[in-house]
């Protein structure tokens, strides 16, 4: 904020003054220049917001954990799809038993079967294979020719379980769980980047305010030396020497406090910064505070309206509610299906081969199960309907909250721009008043105490301007997060 002072060469008591602000610079950029003035090319590069967010997005443990949840949802889907994996089944039995036709007589049989079973999501069960049953085959099994019977088996549900059964419902819900996990990740990403962006701008503001205090201290140190030399020459009273030295100590304490605030902000920011190997990144240094070039622009009504529409389309909370509604509707349809009777058609054609075979075989039938009460299904239906009502109400509240959050963020951006304009003028007037007081002191119409006071007020105005610029960036980050827009242009 303040450039290095130049000692006056006048005969009258004079004070060092800051160099004027060039047309290409602003009071807001000078603080960052002061923090970085000792940084030479080739040294530590500034820590930009884009670089910070990229590092957080790639390495932050909580986001990596959220990514693991996404992969877990895909693994869960694979697990549910596994319910329809085909299988090969092999069985072979030898039975020694009391004959059913002649009690007290031993009978024995060997029964072997190999088949391939293919379940489907619709509920149709298909089996193809062969069996060989020799000897005194025990009911309900039947004998086969010497080279076995080869068959196909179909079981088709017509009502209960037709297209909606426990396994198919679990697969559909798991399939919706994948985009649901994606939305949960998106929400975690937005929240994390917003928090880190707010912390980043707090750190930048702390670094720039440290520059203000260092400039203020430099002015006091140069003035103290100048006042002492003039007092030794008898041109100024010794009281001014004491006052000048006291001001140096006061401003040195302010520099230490600003350094403490910067270090605290750096540690807060460092909580988000991790390396690829999982280690915490080095704490950002004052030299990494970037040069800030203010570009505070108010949002237009068209931009605000566009943000509202984007928020309604993109916010993860709304997409998650929509997916949860779909998941619940699947459960509701399944519960309603379970209230129906079970009517399954069974058909199994086959061919019996070899010695003592009969040629074509066939089994056909229907299995009917009629529930006398459906309390289990009724309870699930009521539960699903209540969940859908809750989702509907949650969506109404969430849409209102999101719309209002966009409006609040936009209002914060625009009001901060207005405050910025007023603060720039306030700083200009503070500098003018400071310079006028310095001129009066040179002419003997003021005191060193008043000059110090005006310089502090200028520094306070400069720090206030820095805070407003940081608040603008934080409000803009909130506006972009609310409408799911990139944090950086």
Tab-separated table of C-alpha atoms in Angstrom, residues 205-380:
chain	number	residue	atom	x	y	z
A	205	UNK	CA	-5.979	-10.674	1.949
A	206	UNK	CA	-3.838	-11.406	5.017
A	207	UNK	CA	-0.703	-11.294	2.902
A	208	UNK	CA	-1.674	-8.013	1.297
A	209	UNK	CA	-2.554	-6.438	4.662
A	210	UNK	CA	0.862	-7.491	5.920
A	211	UNK	CA	2.291	-5.417	3.087
A	212	UNK	CA	0.296	-2.414	4.295
A	213	UNK	CA	1.691	-2.737	7.822
A	214	UNK	CA	5.246	-3.222	6.587
A	215	UNK	CA	5.025	-0.082	4.486
A	216	UNK	CA	3.612	1.815	7.440
A	217	UNK	CA	6.466	0.577	9.641
A	218	UNK	CA	9.054	1.565	7.035
A	219	UNK	CA	7.698	5.098	6.959
A	220	UNK	CA	7.850	5.326	10.765
A	221	UNK	CA	11.421	3.960	10.872
A	222	UNK	CA	12.676	6.439	8.292
A	223	UNK	CA	10.860	9.266	10.016
A	224	UNK	CA	12.290	8.305	13.430
A	225	UNK	CA	15.820	8.499	12.013
A	226	UNK	CA	15.043	11.798	10.328
A	227	UNK	CA	13.465	13.278	13.491
A	228	UNK	CA	16.401	12.160	15.641
A	229	UNK	CA	18.891	13.780	13.286
A	230	UNK	CA	16.937	17.046	13.337
A	231	UNK	CA	16.523	16.904	17.114
A	232	UNK	CA	20.273	16.380	17.528
A	233	UNK	CA	20.748	19.454	15.372
A	234	UNK	CA	18.385	21.387	17.648
A	235	UNK	CA	15.665	21.855	15.018
A	236	UNK	CA	13.098	19.626	16.762
A	237	UNK	CA	12.281	18.974	20.425
A	238	UNK	CA	13.333	15.668	22.041
A	239	UNK	CA	9.652	14.947	22.673
A	240	UNK	CA	9.238	14.340	18.940
A	241	UNK	CA	12.026	11.744	19.072
A	242	UNK	CA	10.161	9.847	21.788
A	243	UNK	CA	6.896	10.117	19.866
A	244	UNK	CA	8.523	8.930	16.625
A	245	UNK	CA	10.178	5.941	18.346
A	246	UNK	CA	6.932	5.046	20.087
A	247	UNK	CA	5.193	5.014	16.706
A	248	UNK	CA	7.877	2.664	15.367
A	249	UNK	CA	7.235	0.205	18.186
A	250	UNK	CA	3.472	0.438	17.752
A	251	UNK	CA	3.719	-0.274	14.038
A	252	UNK	CA	6.234	-3.063	14.613
A	253	UNK	CA	3.668	-4.724	16.875
A	254	UNK	CA	1.074	-4.324	14.128
A	255	UNK	CA	3.435	-6.000	11.647
A	256	UNK	CA	3.892	-8.928	14.037
A	257	UNK	CA	0.112	-9.225	14.422
A	258	UNK	CA	-0.297	-9.158	10.631
A	259	UNK	CA	2.391	-11.847	10.285
A	260	UNK	CA	0.535	-13.949	12.837
A	261	UNK	CA	-2.740	-13.519	10.942
A	262	UNK	CA	-1.038	-14.462	7.672
A	263	UNK	CA	0.521	-17.557	9.228
A	264	UNK	CA	-2.857	-18.605	10.665
A	265	UNK	CA	-4.511	-18.128	7.265
A	266	UNK	CA	-1.716	-20.108	5.590
A	267	UNK	CA	-2.205	-22.987	8.028
A	268	UNK	CA	-5.956	-22.921	7.386
A	269	UNK	CA	-5.296	-23.120	3.646
A	270	UNK	CA	-2.709	-25.838	4.163
A	271	UNK	CA	-5.433	-28.126	5.527
A	272	UNK	CA	-6.634	-28.526	1.935
A	273	UNK	CA	-3.228	-28.951	0.281
A	274	UNK	CA	-1.838	-32.457	-0.166
A	275	UNK	CA	0.759	-34.008	-2.442
A	276	UNK	CA	0.159	-36.997	-4.704
A	277	UNK	CA	1.848	-39.305	-2.200
A	278	UNK	CA	-0.687	-38.294	0.470
A	279	UNK	CA	1.688	-36.067	2.421
A	280	UNK	CA	0.639	-32.578	3.499
A	281	UNK	CA	2.067	-29.893	1.214
A	282	UNK	CA	4.496	-27.313	2.602
A	283	UNK	CA	2.728	-24.372	4.212
A	284	UNK	CA	2.305	-21.485	1.738
A	285	UNK	CA	4.832	-18.704	2.329
A	286	UNK	CA	4.291	-14.922	2.210
A	287	UNK	CA	6.307	-14.870	-1.016
A	288	UNK	CA	3.640	-17.028	-2.665
A	289	UNK	CA	0.881	-14.459	-2.158
A	290	UNK	CA	-0.052	-13.556	-5.753
A	291	UNK	CA	-0.269	-10.078	-7.187
A	292	UNK	CA	-3.932	-9.137	-7.049
A	293	UNK	CA	-5.378	-7.037	-9.851
A	294	UNK	CA	-8.860	-5.897	-8.852
A	295	UNK	CA	-11.590	-6.349	-11.426
A	296	UNK	CA	-14.799	-5.965	-9.476
A	297	UNK	CA	-17.725	-6.129	-11.888
A	298	UNK	CA	-21.389	-6.223	-10.831
A	299	UNK	CA	-23.613	-9.033	-12.049
A	300	UNK	CA	-26.288	-8.185	-14.604
A	301	UNK	CA	-29.920	-9.335	-14.237
A	302	UNK	CA	-29.376	-11.635	-17.227
A	303	UNK	CA	-26.403	-13.300	-15.527
A	304	UNK	CA	-28.375	-13.774	-12.323
A	305	UNK	CA	-31.347	-15.279	-14.159
A	306	UNK	CA	-29.057	-17.598	-16.111
A	307	UNK	CA	-27.449	-18.697	-12.849
A	308	UNK	CA	-30.878	-19.511	-11.401
A	309	UNK	CA	-31.685	-21.712	-14.388
A	310	UNK	CA	-28.310	-23.440	-14.240
A	311	UNK	CA	-28.754	-24.089	-10.533
A	312	UNK	CA	-32.142	-25.690	-11.157
A	313	UNK	CA	-30.594	-27.942	-13.797
A	314	UNK	CA	-27.210	-28.736	-12.283
A	315	UNK	CA	-27.332	-28.678	-8.497
A	316	UNK	CA	-26.402	-32.157	-7.183
A	317	UNK	CA	-29.016	-31.953	-4.417
A	318	UNK	CA	-31.862	-31.779	-6.957
A	319	UNK	CA	-30.420	-34.543	-9.108
A	320	UNK	CA	-29.960	-36.719	-6.032
A	321	UNK	CA	-33.594	-36.199	-5.042
A	322	UNK	CA	-34.706	-37.129	-8.559
A	323	UNK	CA	-32.640	-40.323	-8.468
A	324	UNK	CA	-33.953	-41.199	-5.011
A	325	UNK	CA	-37.477	-40.718	-6.350
A	326	UNK	CA	-36.746	-43.174	-9.171
A	327	UNK	CA	-35.280	-45.685	-6.712
A	328	UNK	CA	-38.332	-45.392	-4.454
A	329	UNK	CA	-40.725	-45.750	-7.401
A	330	UNK	CA	-39.052	-49.016	-8.347
A	331	UNK	CA	-39.600	-50.272	-4.818
A	332	UNK	CA	-43.226	-49.107	-4.937
A	333	UNK	CA	-43.923	-50.983	-8.192
A	334	UNK	CA	-42.240	-54.068	-6.751
A	335	UNK	CA	-44.423	-53.917	-3.645
A	336	UNK	CA	-47.586	-53.562	-5.747
A	337	UNK	CA	-46.503	-56.504	-7.871
A	338	UNK	CA	-46.078	-58.596	-4.738
A	339	UNK	CA	-49.788	-58.214	-3.965
A	340	UNK	CA	-50.687	-60.255	-7.058
A	341	UNK	CA	-51.044	-64.030	-7.156
A	342	UNK	CA	-48.071	-66.031	-8.349
A	343	UNK	CA	-48.880	-67.782	-11.625
A	344	UNK	CA	-45.893	-69.556	-13.180
A	345	UNK	CA	-45.926	-71.627	-16.364
A	346	UNK	CA	-43.575	-74.613	-16.485
A	347	UNK	CA	-42.535	-76.384	-19.688
A	348	UNK	CA	-39.725	-78.910	-20.068
A	349	UNK	CA	-39.332	-80.828	-23.361
A	350	UNK	CA	-36.683	-83.549	-23.604
A	351	UNK	CA	-35.380	-86.637	-25.404
A	352	UNK	CA	-34.703	-89.989	-23.740
A	353	UNK	CA	-31.940	-91.952	-25.514
A	354	UNK	CA	-30.282	-95.372	-25.481
A	355	UNK	CA	-31.463	-98.864	-24.561
A	356	UNK	CA	-34.881	-98.930	-22.894
A	357	UNK	CA	-35.506	-95.244	-23.746
A	358	UNK	CA	-38.902	-93.836	-24.674
A	359	UNK	CA	-37.837	-91.057	-27.045
A	360	UNK	CA	-39.595	-87.738	-26.500
A	361	UNK	CA	-40.326	-86.600	-22.940
A	362	UNK	CA	-42.211	-83.583	-21.701
A	363	UNK	CA	-43.286	-81.868	-18.544
A	364	UNK	CA	-45.805	-79.010	-18.528
A	365	UNK	CA	-47.725	-77.383	-15.777
A	366	UNK	CA	-48.763	-74.289	-13.905
A	367	UNK	CA	-48.004	-73.262	-10.345
A	368	UNK	CA	-50.459	-70.908	-8.639
A	369	UNK	CA	-50.106	-69.255	-5.253
A	370	UNK	CA	-52.816	-66.874	-4.055
A	371	UNK	CA	-52.023	-64.754	-0.972
A	372	UNK	CA	-54.826	-64.585	1.569
A	373	UNK	CA	-53.371	-61.438	3.147
A	374	UNK	CA	-50.823	-58.962	1.776
A	375	UNK	CA	-49.715	-57.079	4.865
A	376	UNK	CA	-46.024	-57.248	3.974
A	377	UNK	CA	-46.631	-55.758	0.526
A	378	UNK	CA	-49.135	-53.229	1.906
A	379	UNK	CA	-46.596	-52.038	4.458
A	380	UNK	CA	-43.930	-51.583	1.795
